[in-house]
Amino acid sequence: MADKVRLGLIQLCGCSGCHISLLDLHEQLLDVLPHLDIVYAPIIADAKEIPECDVFLIEGGVRNEHDEHLVHEIREKSKVVIAWGSCAVYGGIPGLGNLYSSEQLKETVYGTVTTDNIGELPSDEIVPPLTDSVMPVPSIVDVEYVIPGCAPKPALNAAAIVALLEGREPELPKKIVCDECPRTKENVIPEKFKRTFEGKPDPDKCLFEQGYTCAGMGTRAGCGALCPSAGVPCRGCYGKTDEVLDQGSSLANTYAAAGDESLKIADKSALFNRFTLPSALISKKQK
Amino acid sequence: MGKITIEPLTRLEGHGKVTIKLDDSGKPTDVKLHITALRGFEQFVIGRPAEEVPRIVPRICGICQTAHHLASVKAVDAAWGAQIPSAAEKQRELMHIGNMIHSHALHFYYLAAPDFVLGPDADPAIRNVIGVIDAAPEVAKKAIALRRVGQSMVEATGGKAIHPVTAIPGGLSKSLSEEKRDELLAEIDTMIQYGQDGLDLMKSLNEKYLDTINTLGVIDTWYLGLVKDGKHNFYGDTLRFVSPDGSEKIDFKPADYLDYLAEHVVEHNYVKYPYNKKVGYPEGLYRVGPLAMINACDSMPTPLAEEARKEFAETFGRPANQSIAYNQARLIELLSACERAKELLEDPEIVSTDVKAEVEPKAGNGVGVVYAPRGTLFHNYETDDNGIVTKANMIVATTHNVPTMEKAIQQAAEVLFKDN
Ligand code: SF4
Ligand code: SF4
Ligand code: SF4
């Protein structure tokens, strides 16, 4: 790859957190930026047309027809396309919208307690119409790489950029969050499940084994087990590992060991596929 | 008749487009700002256990995620009647202030400063933060340091710098360590200094651009801010509306927001248009964010920022209605946030481990408000007996400003197209 990479960045159905995590390289930015020629990036720069790019980072999945159109245009104009962050890779949190139809989404949003003209909706002729569901980028076009995480750790972004600059393939962690977690495991199965605010968890022991609904065992490593280290269970934001087909089923598999107790856990679909519903085996509300 | 479309709107978080219709003489007749994205959080938090919602809604915005995390948990606390230990409130506030420092530094140095430091006529290809790094490396270094320290405050208290996780109903899942506190304290005086340097830079630019500031984007609107005992406050307490001429003030508590705010669906925008309900639509459109906050408060709670506020009022009037004065107002807040961080870090309770009260889920209705870096932010949830969310309403910071941004663009277009 050339010594200056022509880079494009865009946010589709995301939150800009992935962009922020790139800026969170902080002082290291001064080492990385000189190697990049940022030719398109609406969040930080003024170019209006998408030019030919070496590498394009797409943040966010597809939620409307305009997003979909952009993904195709980016694919045509870029040598390497990267689905960047869990929204782009799996649909992410906005993918929870797939539990409802887009009509239902609009009805609720434009019908809240503060709305004074309930019944009126933005016009599909003026704003880009919503797609039926949130779609991850790889379900629309082929991508060369994915960088999961919500947001991906700055180090993961940096490693990917450096790999591309050196003409190597970026590599993702192969392990699971439990492998990075400082909490000790005794291989016991919880007898009962608790909600995050219940009781005071032992600071040193595995949260799952204490009965908290941790998703670390079904989630790709890379974050350094941030959440269990901060006293709350992992919610699976890095998505599945390469070994399995679906994050939700791999988690369900572990939880099944607790028997009937696991059936009592509230809201399993949005717990086991919190960030991955649009790419899960069962993903979309059927009308 | 002609039509101009500006798309995508750049250096703006989110998705926007502007359309301007021109009559035969080239005068703009109709200016519309379109926010072109909708995700539907108000729908998909329904059915989730309420304690999970503060872990979901930060994804509304990756820049002010902490504000969403905290407004959300406050709403759940309120719905369940939870009483929070005072140490937890202080640590949550520090988390919030860290977000404020990072976001304000980002907004000023990365998004706005390229226009000032490089000039509005600079080549669009270099008119960005990388251009700033090349042209003024000292400025860039301060910007980076402010962001880094702000984000480390969030990570030290919230577990993650982007989308923090520690705020749970009843308090926090972990406390701030003494070691982290000491690291942050070691840098805070430098950050206060950088905050002042930013203001000095802004003031020197004022001399150059004062004409533009006083002519472009000047509009009369209501303002909505957050105060505590009349003083500027980032973290909550009392909402305050100020009338366009500053003569009228309306104070209310977050829990009573339905009496004071309403929203109007418009056909050209995914965003609803919030307004001051007592005044009505569209006369009651208001602005939020730094300018509104400085206009709404009687004074700043910290000494250096209060000096800066007085100077600001002398330059721009009170209330100031120049949209570009947002930048200076933002820097006053950045300075104040650094000063407040120091006060919090020096408080012994900031490392107390008594940060979590027992709570029981129950049916209730709770409102949580904080001042997000772009403006006051509302989360309101209803829960059932098991503490599962059954209804939600959110009015996010940028939303409040969309209708008035549209007005400001209309006004600017009229000025800019006058001579054509
Ligand atoms: S992956 Fe997370 S940080 Fe990135 S856009 Fe999606 S919600 Fe935001
Ligand atoms: S706390 Fe969670 S991430 Fe850590 S070991 Fe247990 S299950 Fe794995
Ligand atoms: S612990 Fe889990 S939810 Fe938390 S950051 Fe890591 S992968 Fe994401």
JSON list of C-alpha atoms in Angstrom, two decimals, chain B residues 92-177:
[
{"chain": "B", "resi": 92, "resn": "ARG", "atom": "CA", "xyz": [-21.42, 10.62, 38.69]},
{"chain": "B", "resi": 93, "resn": "GLU", "atom": "CA", "xyz": [-21.01, 14.37, 38.39]},
{"chain": "B", "resi": 94, "resn": "LEU", "atom": "CA", "xyz": [-17.27, 13.94, 37.81]},
{"chain": "B", "resi": 95, "resn": "MET", "atom": "CA", "xyz": [-18.06, 11.45, 35.05]},
{"chain": "B", "resi": 96, "resn": "HIS", "atom": "CA", "xyz": [-20.37, 14.03, 33.52]},
{"chain": "B", "resi": 97, "resn": "ILE", "atom": "CA", "xyz": [-17.83, 16.85, 33.80]},
{"chain": "B", "resi": 98, "resn": "GLY", "atom": "CA", "xyz": [-15.19, 14.67, 32.11]},
{"chain": "B", "resi": 99, "resn": "ASN", "atom": "CA", "xyz": [-17.56, 14.21, 29.18]},
{"chain": "B", "resi": 100, "resn": "MET", "atom": "CA", "xyz": [-18.15, 17.95, 29.09]},
{"chain": "B", "resi": 101, "resn": "ILE", "atom": "CA", "xyz": [-14.42, 18.66, 28.90]},
{"chain": "B", "resi": 102, "resn": "HIS", "atom": "CA", "xyz": [-13.82, 16.13, 26.12]},
{"chain": "B", "resi": 103, "resn": "SER", "atom": "CA", "xyz": [-16.84, 17.16, 24.10]},
{"chain": "B", "resi": 104, "resn": "HIS", "atom": "CA", "xyz": [-16.34, 20.91, 24.38]},
{"chain": "B", "resi": 105, "resn": "ALA", "atom": "CA", "xyz": [-12.67, 20.55, 23.45]},
{"chain": "B", "resi": 106, "resn": "LEU", "atom": "CA", "xyz": [-13.71, 18.41, 20.50]},
{"chain": "B", "resi": 107, "resn": "HIS", "atom": "CA", "xyz": [-16.38, 20.80, 19.37]},
{"chain": "B", "resi": 108, "resn": "PHE", "atom": "CA", "xyz": [-14.26, 23.91, 19.59]},
{"chain": "B", "resi": 109, "resn": "TYR", "atom": "CA", "xyz": [-10.88, 22.70, 18.43]},
{"chain": "B", "resi": 110, "resn": "TYR", "atom": "CA", "xyz": [-11.83, 19.95, 16.00]},
{"chain": "B", "resi": 111, "resn": "LEU", "atom": "CA", "xyz": [-15.07, 21.22, 14.50]},
{"chain": "B", "resi": 112, "resn": "ALA", "atom": "CA", "xyz": [-15.22, 25.01, 14.86]},
{"chain": "B", "resi": 113, "resn": "ALA", "atom": "CA", "xyz": [-11.60, 26.16, 15.11]},
{"chain": "B", "resi": 114, "resn": "PRO", "atom": "CA", "xyz": [-10.60, 25.24, 11.54]},
{"chain": "B", "resi": 115, "resn": "ASP", "atom": "CA", "xyz": [-12.80, 28.14, 10.36]},
{"chain": "B", "resi": 116, "resn": "PHE", "atom": "CA", "xyz": [-11.16, 30.56, 12.73]},
{"chain": "B", "resi": 117, "resn": "VAL", "atom": "CA", "xyz": [-7.58, 29.34, 12.81]},
{"chain": "B", "resi": 118, "resn": "LEU", "atom": "CA", "xyz": [-7.33, 28.74, 9.05]},
{"chain": "B", "resi": 119, "resn": "GLY", "atom": "CA", "xyz": [-9.99, 31.25, 8.06]},
{"chain": "B", "resi": 120, "resn": "PRO", "atom": "CA", "xyz": [-13.40, 30.64, 6.47]},
{"chain": "B", "resi": 121, "resn": "ASP", "atom": "CA", "xyz": [-11.91, 31.10, 2.99]},
{"chain": "B", "resi": 122, "resn": "ALA", "atom": "CA", "xyz": [-9.26, 28.40, 3.39]},
{"chain": "B", "resi": 123, "resn": "ASP", "atom": "CA", "xyz": [-9.28, 25.47, 0.95]},
{"chain": "B", "resi": 124, "resn": "PRO", "atom": "CA", "xyz": [-11.97, 23.01, 2.16]},
{"chain": "B", "resi": 125, "resn": "ALA", "atom": "CA", "xyz": [-9.42, 20.22, 1.70]},
{"chain": "B", "resi": 126, "resn": "ILE", "atom": "CA", "xyz": [-7.28, 21.56, 4.56]},
{"chain": "B", "resi": 127, "resn": "ARG", "atom": "CA", "xyz": [-9.98, 23.34, 6.57]},
{"chain": "B", "resi": 128, "resn": "ASN", "atom": "CA", "xyz": [-10.17, 20.61, 9.19]},
{"chain": "B", "resi": 129, "resn": "VAL", "atom": "CA", "xyz": [-8.45, 19.46, 12.34]},
{"chain": "B", "resi": 130, "resn": "ILE", "atom": "CA", "xyz": [-5.45, 18.12, 10.41]},
{"chain": "B", "resi": 131, "resn": "GLY", "atom": "CA", "xyz": [-5.02, 21.57, 8.90]},
{"chain": "B", "resi": 132, "resn": "VAL", "atom": "CA", "xyz": [-5.05, 22.96, 12.44]},
{"chain": "B", "resi": 133, "resn": "ILE", "atom": "CA", "xyz": [-2.38, 20.48, 13.52]},
{"chain": "B", "resi": 134, "resn": "ASP", "atom": "CA", "xyz": [-0.17, 21.70, 10.66]},
{"chain": "B", "resi": 135, "resn": "ALA", "atom": "CA", "xyz": [-0.89, 25.39, 11.05]},
{"chain": "B", "resi": 136, "resn": "ALA", "atom": "CA", "xyz": [-0.96, 25.66, 14.83]},
{"chain": "B", "resi": 137, "resn": "PRO", "atom": "CA", "xyz": [0.58, 22.58, 16.49]},
{"chain": "B", "resi": 138, "resn": "GLU", "atom": "CA", "xyz": [0.53, 24.23, 19.94]},
{"chain": "B", "resi": 139, "resn": "VAL", "atom": "CA", "xyz": [-3.22, 24.72, 19.73]},
{"chain": "B", "resi": 140, "resn": "ALA", "atom": "CA", "xyz": [-3.67, 21.12, 18.57]},
{"chain": "B", "resi": 141, "resn": "LYS", "atom": "CA", "xyz": [-1.61, 19.78, 21.48]},
{"chain": "B", "resi": 142, "resn": "LYS", "atom": "CA", "xyz": [-3.79, 21.55, 24.01]},
{"chain": "B", "resi": 143, "resn": "ALA", "atom": "CA", "xyz": [-6.91, 20.27, 22.31]},
{"chain": "B", "resi": 144, "resn": "ILE", "atom": "CA", "xyz": [-5.61, 16.71, 22.43]},
{"chain": "B", "resi": 145, "resn": "ALA", "atom": "CA", "xyz": [-4.62, 17.00, 26.10]},
{"chain": "B", "resi": 146, "resn": "LEU", "atom": "CA", "xyz": [-8.01, 18.40, 27.13]},
{"chain": "B", "resi": 147, "resn": "ARG", "atom": "CA", "xyz": [-9.79, 15.58, 25.32]},
{"chain": "B", "resi": 148, "resn": "ARG", "atom": "CA", "xyz": [-7.52, 12.95, 26.81]},
{"chain": "B", "resi": 149, "resn": "VAL", "atom": "CA", "xyz": [-7.97, 14.17, 30.39]},
{"chain": "B", "resi": 150, "resn": "GLY", "atom": "CA", "xyz": [-11.74, 14.50, 29.92]},
{"chain": "B", "resi": 151, "resn": "GLN", "atom": "CA", "xyz": [-11.99, 10.97, 28.54]},
{"chain": "B", "resi": 152, "resn": "SER", "atom": "CA", "xyz": [-9.80, 9.57, 31.35]},
{"chain": "B", "resi": 153, "resn": "MET", "atom": "CA", "xyz": [-12.19, 11.11, 33.89]},
{"chain": "B", "resi": 154, "resn": "VAL", "atom": "CA", "xyz": [-15.06, 9.29, 32.19]},
{"chain": "B", "resi": 155, "resn": "GLU", "atom": "CA", "xyz": [-13.17, 6.02, 32.02]},
{"chain": "B", "resi": 156, "resn": "ALA", "atom": "CA", "xyz": [-11.99, 6.24, 35.65]},
{"chain": "B", "resi": 157, "resn": "THR", "atom": "CA", "xyz": [-15.54, 6.73, 36.92]},
{"chain": "B", "resi": 158, "resn": "GLY", "atom": "CA", "xyz": [-17.65, 5.16, 34.16]},
{"chain": "B", "resi": 159, "resn": "GLY", "atom": "CA", "xyz": [-15.57, 2.10, 33.26]},
{"chain": "B", "resi": 160, "resn": "LYS", "atom": "CA", "xyz": [-15.43, 3.00, 29.57]},
{"chain": "B", "resi": 161, "resn": "ALA", "atom": "CA", "xyz": [-14.56, 6.32, 27.92]},
{"chain": "B", "resi": 162, "resn": "ILE", "atom": "CA", "xyz": [-17.12, 5.80, 25.15]},
{"chain": "B", "resi": 163, "resn": "HIS", "atom": "CA", "xyz": [-20.48, 4.51, 26.37]},
{"chain": "B", "resi": 164, "resn": "PRO", "atom": "CA", "xyz": [-19.79, 4.26, 30.13]},
{"chain": "B", "resi": 165, "resn": "VAL", "atom": "CA", "xyz": [-21.45, 1.49, 32.13]},
{"chain": "B", "resi": 166, "resn": "THR", "atom": "CA", "xyz": [-21.13, 2.00, 35.88]},
{"chain": "B", "resi": 167, "resn": "ALA", "atom": "CA", "xyz": [-24.24, 4.06, 36.63]},
{"chain": "B", "resi": 168, "resn": "ILE", "atom": "CA", "xyz": [-26.90, 1.66, 37.91]},
{"chain": "B", "resi": 169, "resn": "PRO", "atom": "CA", "xyz": [-30.13, 2.37, 39.75]},
{"chain": "B", "resi": 170, "resn": "GLY", "atom": "CA", "xyz": [-29.15, 3.26, 43.33]},
{"chain": "B", "resi": 171, "resn": "GLY", "atom": "CA", "xyz": [-25.69, 4.58, 42.48]},
{"chain": "B", "resi": 172, "resn": "LEU", "atom": "CA", "xyz": [-22.57, 3.18, 40.86]},
{"chain": "B", "resi": 173, "resn": "SER", "atom": "CA", "xyz": [-21.17, -0.31, 40.33]},
{"chain": "B", "resi": 174, "resn": "LYS", "atom": "CA", "xyz": [-17.67, 0.85, 41.29]},
{"chain": "B", "resi": 175, "resn": "SER", "atom": "CA", "xyz": [-15.97, 3.79, 42.94]},
{"chain": "B", "resi": 176, "resn": "LEU", "atom": "CA", "xyz": [-13.11, 5.99, 41.76]},
{"chain": "B", "resi": 177, "resn": "SER", "atom": "CA", "xyz": [-9.71, 4.69, 42.90]}
]
